[in-house]
């Protein structure tokens, strides 16, 4: 998933209180105006899980001045399992 924009969180993917599994995927060149330019996983209230396997998360941007950030990914009350993946060149 690439070249997407969000006016809030999660430019490429927003996982809200669920389980997101990405396998052999690329999340690149996405932008959010708040946090999680590439991926935002929000488990507030019920928990969430993000699983990345053989993935690349790169070139994503969180354009924020008042929120937390997380250019590549941002986990909020969320669990993550990341294997054989590359997270690089995010801002």
The first five atom37 places (N, CA, C, CB, O) and aatype in JSON, in Angstrom:
{
  "aatype": [20, 20, 20, 20, 20, 20, 20, 20, 20, 20, 20, 20, 20, 20, 20, 20, 20, 20, 20, 20, 20, 20, 20, 20, 20, 20, 20, 20, 20, 20, 20, 20, 20, 20, 20, 20, 20, 20, 20, 20, 20, 20, 20, 20, 20, 20, 20, 20, 20, 20, 20, 20, 20, 20, 20, 20, 20, 20, 20, 20, 20, 20, 20, 20, 20, 20, 20, 20, 20, 20, 20, 20, 20, 20, 20, 20, 20, 20, 20, 20, 20, 20, 20, 20, 20, 20, 20, 20, 20, 20, 20],
  "atom_mask": [
    [1, 1, 1, 1, 1],
    [1, 1, 1, 1, 1],
    [1, 1, 1, 1, 1],
    [1, 1, 1, 1, 1],
    [1, 1, 1, 1, 1],
    [1, 1, 1, 1, 1],
    [1, 1, 1, 1, 1],
    [1, 1, 1, 1, 1],
    [1, 1, 1, 1, 1],
    [1, 1, 1, 1, 1],
    [1, 1, 1, 1, 1],
    [1, 1, 1, 1, 1],
    [1, 1, 1, 1, 1],
    [1, 1, 1, 1, 1],
    [1, 1, 1, 1, 1],
    [1, 1, 1, 1, 1],
    [1, 1, 1, 1, 1],
    [1, 1, 1, 1, 1],
    [1, 1, 1, 1, 1],
    [1, 1, 1, 1, 1],
    [1, 1, 1, 1, 1],
    [1, 1, 1, 1, 1],
    [1, 1, 1, 1, 1],
    [1, 1, 1, 1, 1],
    [1, 1, 1, 1, 1],
    [1, 1, 1, 1, 1],
    [1, 1, 1, 1, 1],
    [1, 1, 1, 1, 1],
    [1, 1, 1, 1, 1],
    [1, 1, 1, 1, 1],
    [1, 1, 1, 1, 1],
    [1, 1, 1, 1, 1],
    [1, 1, 1, 1, 1],
    [1, 1, 1, 1, 1],
    [1, 1, 1, 1, 1],
    [1, 1, 1, 1, 1],
    [1, 1, 1, 1, 1],
    [1, 1, 1, 1, 1],
    [1, 1, 1, 1, 1],
    [1, 1, 1, 1, 1],
    [1, 1, 1, 1, 1],
    [1, 1, 1, 1, 1],
    [1, 1, 1, 1, 1],
    [1, 1, 1, 1, 1],
    [1, 1, 1, 1, 1],
    [1, 1, 1, 1, 1],
    [1, 1, 1, 1, 1],
    [1, 1, 1, 1, 1],
    [1, 1, 1, 1, 1],
    [1, 1, 1, 1, 1],
    [1, 1, 1, 1, 1],
    [1, 1, 1, 1, 1],
    [1, 1, 1, 1, 1],
    [1, 1, 1, 1, 1],
    [1, 1, 1, 1, 1],
    [1, 1, 1, 1, 1],
    [1, 1, 1, 1, 1],
    [1, 1, 1, 1, 1],
    [1, 1, 1, 1, 1],
    [1, 1, 1, 1, 1],
    [1, 1, 1, 1, 1],
    [1, 1, 1, 1, 1],
    [1, 1, 1, 1, 1],
    [1, 1, 1, 1, 1],
    [1, 1, 1, 1, 1],
    [1, 1, 1, 1, 1],
    [1, 1, 1, 1, 1],
    [1, 1, 1, 1, 1],
    [1, 1, 1, 1, 1],
    [1, 1, 1, 1, 1],
    [1, 1, 1, 1, 1],
    [1, 1, 1, 1, 1],
    [1, 1, 1, 1, 1],
    [1, 1, 1, 1, 1],
    [1, 1, 1, 1, 1],
    [1, 1, 1, 1, 1],
    [1, 1, 1, 1, 1],
    [1, 1, 1, 1, 1],
    [1, 1, 1, 1, 1],
    [1, 1, 1, 1, 1],
    [1, 1, 1, 1, 1],
    [1, 1, 1, 1, 1],
    [1, 1, 1, 1, 1],
    [1, 1, 1, 1, 1],
    [1, 1, 1, 1, 1],
    [1, 1, 1, 1, 1],
    [1, 1, 1, 1, 1],
    [1, 1, 1, 1, 1],
    [1, 1, 1, 1, 1],
    [1, 1, 1, 1, 1],
    [1, 1, 1, 1, 1]
  ],
  "atom_positions": [
    [[0.85, -1.15, 0.0], [0.0, 0.0, 0.0], [0.89, 1.22, 0.0], [-0.97, 0.0, 1.2], [1.78, 1.35, 0.84]],
    [[0.66, 2.1, -0.95], [1.55, 3.25, -1.08], [0.8, 4.48, -1.6], [2.71, 2.9, -2.01], [-0.27, 4.39, -2.21]],
    [[1.42, 5.62, -1.33], [0.93, 6.92, -1.82], [-0.46, 7.26, -1.32], [0.94, 6.93, -3.32], [-1.27, 7.82, -2.07]],
    [[-0.75, 6.94, -0.06], [-2.04, 7.29, 0.55], [-1.84, 8.43, 1.54], [-2.68, 6.05, 1.25], [-0.73, 8.66, 2.03]],
    [[-2.94, 9.15, 1.85], [-2.89, 10.26, 2.79], [-4.08, 10.17, 3.73], [-2.88, 11.61, 2.05], [-5.19, 9.84, 3.32]],
    [[-3.83, 10.48, 5.01], [-4.9, 10.54, 6.01], [-4.88, 11.91, 6.68], [-4.74, 9.41, 7.07], [-3.81, 12.43, 6.99]],
    [[-6.03, 12.48, 6.89], [-6.13, 13.75, 7.61], [-6.01, 13.54, 9.11], [-7.45, 14.44, 7.28], [-5.96, 14.51, 9.87]],
    [[-5.94, 12.28, 9.54], [-5.8, 11.97, 10.97], [-4.64, 10.99, 11.13], [-7.13, 11.37, 11.56], [-3.51, 11.32, 10.77]],
    [[-4.89, 9.8, 11.66], [-3.86, 8.8, 11.93], [-3.85, 7.71, 10.86], [-4.07, 8.17, 13.31], [-4.88, 7.41, 10.25]],
    [[-2.68, 7.12, 10.65], [-2.58, 5.96, 9.76], [-2.71, 6.29, 8.3], [-3.62, 4.98, 10.12], [-3.75, 6.05, 7.69]],
    [[-1.65, 6.84, 7.72], [-1.69, 7.19, 6.3], [-1.87, 6.0, 5.38], [-0.43, 7.91, 5.92], [-2.61, 6.08, 4.4]],
    [[-1.21, 4.88, 5.7], [-1.34, 3.67, 4.88], [-2.36, 2.7, 5.43], [-0.01, 2.99, 4.77], [-3.17, 2.15, 4.69]],
    [[-2.32, 2.48, 6.75], [-3.2, 1.5, 7.4], [-3.58, 1.97, 8.79], [-2.53, 0.11, 7.47], [-2.71, 2.37, 9.57]],
    [[-4.86, 1.93, 9.1], [-5.35, 2.2, 10.45], [-6.0, 0.93, 10.97], [-6.36, 3.4, 10.46], [-7.03, 0.49, 10.45]],
    [[-5.4, 0.35, 12.01], [-5.94, -0.85, 12.66], [-6.54, -0.41, 13.99], [-4.83, -1.96, 12.86], [-5.81, -0.05, 14.91]],
    [[-7.84, -0.44, 14.09], [-8.51, -0.01, 15.32], [-9.14, -1.2, 16.01], [-9.57, 1.07, 15.01], [-10.14, -1.75, 15.54]],
    [[-8.54, -1.6, 17.15], [-9.04, -2.67, 18.02], [-9.22, -4.0, 17.29], [-10.35, -2.25, 18.62], [-10.17, -4.74, 17.56]],
    [[-8.31, -4.3, 16.39], [-8.41, -5.55, 15.65], [-7.07, -6.24, 15.55], [-8.97, -5.31, 14.25], [-6.13, -5.91, 16.27]],
    [[-7.0, -7.2, 14.65], [-5.76, -7.91, 14.36], [-5.44, -7.65, 12.89], [-5.87, -9.45, 14.66], [-6.23, -7.97, 12.01]],
    [[-4.28, -7.07, 12.63], [-3.84, -6.8, 11.26], [-2.6, -7.64, 10.98], [-3.56, -5.28, 11.04], [-1.61, -7.55, 11.71]],
    [[-2.65, -8.44, 9.94], [-1.53, -9.27, 9.52], [-1.11, -8.86, 8.12], [-1.91, -10.78, 9.58], [-1.9, -8.94, 7.18]],
    [[0.13, -8.43, 7.99], [0.69, -8.12, 6.68], [1.82, -9.1, 6.44], [1.18, -6.64, 6.59], [2.73, -9.22, 7.26]],
    [[1.77, -9.78, 5.33], [2.77, -10.78, 4.98], [3.33, -10.46, 3.6], [2.16, -12.21, 5.02], [2.58, -10.29, 2.64]],
    [[4.66, -10.37, 3.51], [5.33, -10.12, 2.24], [4.74, -8.88, 1.56], [5.21, -11.35, 1.31], [4.34, -8.93, 0.4]],
    [[4.69, -7.77, 2.3], [4.04, -6.54, 1.83], [4.96, -5.35, 1.99], [2.73, -6.3, 2.59], [5.95, -5.39, 2.73]],
    [[4.62, -4.27, 1.28], [5.33, -3.0, 1.4], [4.34, -1.91, 1.78], [6.07, -2.64, 0.09], [3.25, -1.82, 1.21]],
    [[4.72, -1.1, 2.76], [3.95, 0.07, 3.16], [4.9, 1.25, 2.94], [3.44, -0.02, 4.68], [5.84, 1.45, 3.71]],
    [[4.64, 2.03, 1.89], [5.62, 3.05, 1.52], [4.97, 4.34, 1.02], [6.55, 2.51, 0.46], [3.9, 4.33, 0.41]],
    [[5.67, 5.43, 1.3], [5.32, 6.75, 0.78], [3.9, 7.19, 1.14], [5.47, 6.76, -0.71], [3.21, 7.81, 0.32]],
    [[3.47, 6.87, 2.35], [2.17, 7.31, 2.86], [2.37, 8.48, 3.82], [1.43, 6.14, 3.58], [3.46, 8.67, 4.35]],
    [[1.31, 9.26, 4.02], [1.4, 10.44, 4.88], [0.18, 10.54, 5.76], [1.56, 11.71, 4.04], [-0.95, 10.33, 5.31]],
    [[0.41, 10.86, 7.04], [-0.71, 11.18, 7.93], [-0.47, 12.57, 8.52], [-0.86, 10.1, 9.08], [0.67, 12.98, 8.71]],
    [[-1.55, 13.27, 8.8], [-1.42, 14.6, 9.4], [-1.2, 14.52, 10.9], [-2.66, 15.42, 9.1], [-0.86, 15.51, 11.53]],
    [[-1.4, 13.33, 11.48], [-1.16, 13.14, 12.91], [-0.08, 12.09, 13.1], [-2.47, 12.73, 13.64], [1.08, 12.33, 12.75]],
    [[-0.41, 10.93, 13.63], [0.59, 9.91, 13.96], [0.46, 8.69, 13.04], [0.44, 9.47, 15.42], [-0.6, 8.43, 12.48]],
    [[1.56, 7.96, 12.91], [1.54, 6.74, 12.11], [1.45, 7.01, 10.63], [0.4, 5.87, 12.53], [0.45, 6.69, 10.0]],
    [[2.49, 7.59, 10.07], [2.48, 7.89, 8.64], [2.22, 6.65, 7.79], [3.8, 8.51, 8.23], [1.45, 6.71, 6.83]],
    [[2.85, 5.54, 8.14], [2.63, 4.29, 7.41], [1.51, 3.46, 8.02], [3.9, 3.48, 7.37], [0.56, 3.09, 7.34]],
    [[1.64, 3.17, 9.33], [0.68, 2.3, 10.03], [0.39, 2.88, 11.41], [1.23, 0.85, 10.15], [1.3, 3.29, 12.13]],
    [[-0.87, 2.9, 11.78], [-1.29, 3.28, 13.13], [-2.13, 2.13, 13.67], [-2.1, 4.64, 13.14], [-3.15, 1.77, 13.07]],
    [[-1.71, 1.55, 14.79], [-2.46, 0.46, 15.4], [-2.97, 0.92, 16.76], [-1.57, -0.82, 15.55], [-2.19, 1.17, 17.68]],
    [[-4.28, 1.03, 16.87], [-4.96, 1.6, 18.05], [-5.73, 0.53, 18.79], [-5.9, 2.75, 17.63], [-6.74, 0.02, 18.3]],
    [[-5.25, 0.18, 19.98], [-5.92, -0.83, 20.78], [-6.63, -0.27, 22.0], [-4.95, -1.85, 21.21], [-6.96, -1.02, 22.91]],
    [[-6.86, 1.04, 22.03], [-7.47, 1.65, 23.21], [-8.82, 1.03, 23.51], [-7.63, 3.16, 23.01], [-9.68, 0.93, 22.64]],
    [[-8.99, 0.61, 24.74], [-10.25, 0.02, 25.18], [-10.35, -1.48, 25.02], [-11.36, 0.65, 24.44], [-10.84, -2.16, 25.92]],
    [[-9.89, -2.02, 23.91], [-10.08, -3.45, 23.65], [-8.81, -4.17, 23.22], [-11.12, -3.63, 22.6], [-8.81, -5.4, 23.12]],
    [[-7.73, -3.43, 22.98], [-6.49, -4.06, 22.52], [-6.47, -4.25, 21.02], [-6.29, -5.39, 23.22], [-7.52, -4.37, 20.37]],
    [[-5.28, -4.28, 20.47], [-5.08, -4.51, 19.04], [-3.75, -5.23, 18.86], [-5.1, -3.16, 18.23], [-2.87, -5.17, 19.72]],
    [[-3.61, -5.92, 17.73], [-2.38, -6.62, 17.41], [-1.99, -6.32, 15.97], [-2.53, -8.15, 17.64], [-2.82, -6.38, 15.07]],
    [[-0.73, -6.0, 15.78], [-0.17, -5.78, 14.45], [0.91, -6.82, 14.23], [0.4, -4.32, 14.29], [1.82, -6.95, 15.04]],
    [[0.81, -7.57, 13.14], [1.81, -8.58, 12.8], [2.38, -8.29, 11.41], [1.21, -10.0, 12.85], [1.64, -8.22, 10.43]],
    [[3.69, -8.12, 11.35], [4.37, -7.89, 10.08], [5.36, -9.02, 9.86], [5.1, -6.51, 10.06], [6.16, -9.32, 10.74]],
    [[5.3, -9.65, 8.7], [6.22, -10.72, 8.34], [6.7, -10.49, 6.91], [5.53, -12.11, 8.48], [5.91, -10.41, 5.98]],
    [[8.01, -10.38, 6.76], [8.62, -10.14, 5.45], [8.06, -8.86, 4.82], [8.37, -11.34, 4.51], [7.68, -8.85, 3.65]],
    [[8.03, -7.79, 5.6], [7.47, -6.52, 5.14], [8.54, -5.43, 5.11], [6.3, -6.09, 6.03], [9.56, -5.52, 5.79]],
    [[8.27, -4.42, 4.32], [9.09, -3.22, 4.29], [8.19, -2.03, 4.58], [9.82, -3.06, 2.91], [7.15, -1.85, 3.93]],
    [[8.6, -1.22, 5.56], [7.88, 0.0, 5.91], [8.88, 1.14, 5.71], [7.3, -0.04, 7.4], [9.8, 1.3, 6.51]],
    [[8.7, 1.93, 4.64], [9.71, 2.95, 4.33], [9.1, 4.16, 3.63], [10.8, 2.35, 3.46], [8.08, 4.07, 2.94]],
    [[9.75, 5.29, 3.82], [9.37, 6.51, 3.12], [8.06, 7.12, 3.58], [9.3, 6.24, 1.68], [7.47, 7.93, 2.85]],
    [[7.58, 6.76, 4.75], [6.31, 7.28, 5.27], [6.56, 8.5, 6.14], [5.55, 6.19, 6.07], [7.65, 8.66, 6.7]],
    [[5.54, 9.37, 6.25], [5.71, 10.62, 6.98], [4.51, 10.9, 7.88], [5.92, 11.78, 6.02], [3.36, 10.8, 7.45]],
    [[4.8, 11.26, 9.12], [3.78, 11.77, 10.04], [4.02, 13.28, 10.14], [3.84, 11.06, 11.47], [4.97, 13.71, 10.78]],
    [[3.16, 14.06, 9.52], [3.32, 15.51, 9.5], [2.61, 16.11, 10.7], [2.77, 16.12, 8.18], [1.48, 16.59, 10.59]],
    [[3.27, 16.08, 11.83], [2.64, 16.53, 13.06], [3.53, 17.48, 13.83], [2.27, 15.34, 13.93], [4.75, 17.32, 13.87]],
    [[2.91, 18.46, 14.42], [3.67, 19.35, 15.29], [3.14, 19.28, 16.72], [3.62, 20.79, 14.77], [3.84, 19.63, 17.67]],
    [[1.89, 18.82, 16.87], [1.32, 18.75, 18.22], [1.01, 17.33, 18.67], [0.05, 19.56, 18.28], [0.74, 17.1, 19.85]],
    [[1.05, 16.36, 17.75], [0.79, 14.97, 18.12], [2.11, 14.24, 18.25], [-0.11, 14.28, 17.07], [3.17, 14.85, 18.1]],
    [[2.09, 12.98, 18.52], [3.29, 12.24, 18.9], [4.22, 11.94, 17.73], [2.9, 10.96, 19.55], [5.43, 12.1, 17.88]],
    [[3.73, 11.52, 16.6], [4.58, 11.22, 15.45], [4.52, 9.78, 15.02], [5.99, 11.58, 15.76], [3.44, 9.21, 14.87]],
    [[5.67, 9.17, 14.81], [5.73, 7.8, 14.34], [5.61, 7.74, 12.83], [4.63, 6.96, 14.98], [4.57, 7.32, 12.31]],
    [[6.64, 8.16, 12.12], [6.59, 8.19, 10.67], [6.3, 6.85, 10.04], [7.87, 8.7, 10.14], [5.48, 6.76, 9.13]],
    [[6.97, 5.79, 10.51], [6.77, 4.45, 9.95], [5.56, 3.76, 10.53], [7.98, 3.61, 10.18], [4.66, 3.33, 9.81]],
    [[5.55, 3.66, 11.87], [4.4, 3.06, 12.54], [4.27, 3.61, 13.94], [4.53, 1.52, 12.58], [5.24, 4.06, 14.55]],
    [[3.06, 3.57, 14.43], [2.76, 4.05, 15.78], [1.83, 3.05, 16.45], [2.13, 5.49, 15.76], [0.78, 2.71, 15.9]],
    [[2.21, 2.59, 17.63], [1.41, 1.63, 18.39], [0.82, 2.33, 19.6], [2.26, 0.39, 18.82], [1.55, 2.89, 20.42]],
    [[-0.5, 2.3, 19.71], [-1.2, 2.91, 20.84], [-1.99, 1.82, 21.54], [-2.14, 4.08, 20.37], [-3.0, 1.35, 21.02]],
    [[-1.53, 1.41, 22.73], [-2.13, 0.28, 23.46], [-2.28, -0.93, 22.55], [-3.49, 0.67, 24.04], [-3.31, -1.59, 22.54]],
    [[-1.24, -1.2, 21.79], [-1.28, -2.26, 20.79], [-0.05, -3.15, 20.94], [-1.35, -1.67, 19.37], [1.02, -2.68, 21.33]],
    [[-0.2, -4.42, 20.62], [0.9, -5.38, 20.61], [1.4, -5.5, 19.18], [0.46, -6.77, 21.17], [0.65, -5.29, 18.22]],
    [[2.68, -5.83, 19.03], [3.23, -6.01, 17.7], [4.16, -7.21, 17.66], [3.98, -4.76, 17.25], [4.87, -7.51, 18.62]],
    [[4.12, -7.9, 16.53], [5.05, -8.97, 16.24], [5.64, -8.65, 14.87], [4.34, -10.4, 16.27], [4.93, -8.61, 13.86]],
    [[6.95, -8.41, 14.84], [7.6, -8.02, 13.59], [8.75, -8.98, 13.33], [8.12, -6.54, 13.65], [9.67, -9.1, 14.13]],
    [[8.67, -9.68, 12.18], [9.69, -10.68, 11.85], [10.17, -10.49, 10.41], [9.14, -12.11, 12.04], [9.38, -10.23, 9.51]],
    [[11.47, -10.62, 10.21], [12.06, -10.57, 8.88], [11.6, -9.36, 8.07], [11.72, -11.84, 8.12], [11.32, -9.46, 6.88]],
    [[11.53, -8.23, 8.74], [10.99, -7.01, 8.12], [12.0, -5.87, 8.25], [9.64, -6.61, 8.76], [12.9, -5.9, 9.09]],
    [[11.82, -4.86, 7.4], [12.67, -3.67, 7.42], [11.81, -2.45, 7.63], [13.48, -3.55, 6.11], [10.82, -2.24, 6.94]],
    [[12.21, -1.63, 8.61], [11.54, -0.35, 8.86], [12.63, 0.71, 8.74], [10.82, -0.31, 10.29], [13.54, 0.77, 9.57]],
    [[12.53, 1.57, 7.7], [13.62, 2.52, 7.46], [13.13, 3.77, 6.74], [14.73, 1.87, 6.66], [12.1, 3.76, 6.07]],
    [[13.9, 4.83, 6.88], [13.71, 6.08, 6.13], [12.31, 6.65, 6.26], [14.01, 5.85, 4.68], [11.73, 7.14, 5.29]],
    [[11.76, 6.59, 7.47], [10.47, 7.19, 7.76], [10.71, 8.46, 8.59], [9.53, 6.19, 8.51], [11.74, 8.58, 9.25]],
    [[9.77, 9.4, 8.55], [9.94, 10.6, 9.37], [8.61, 11.1, 9.9], [10.62, 11.7, 8.57], [8.56, 12.1, 10.61]]
  ]
}
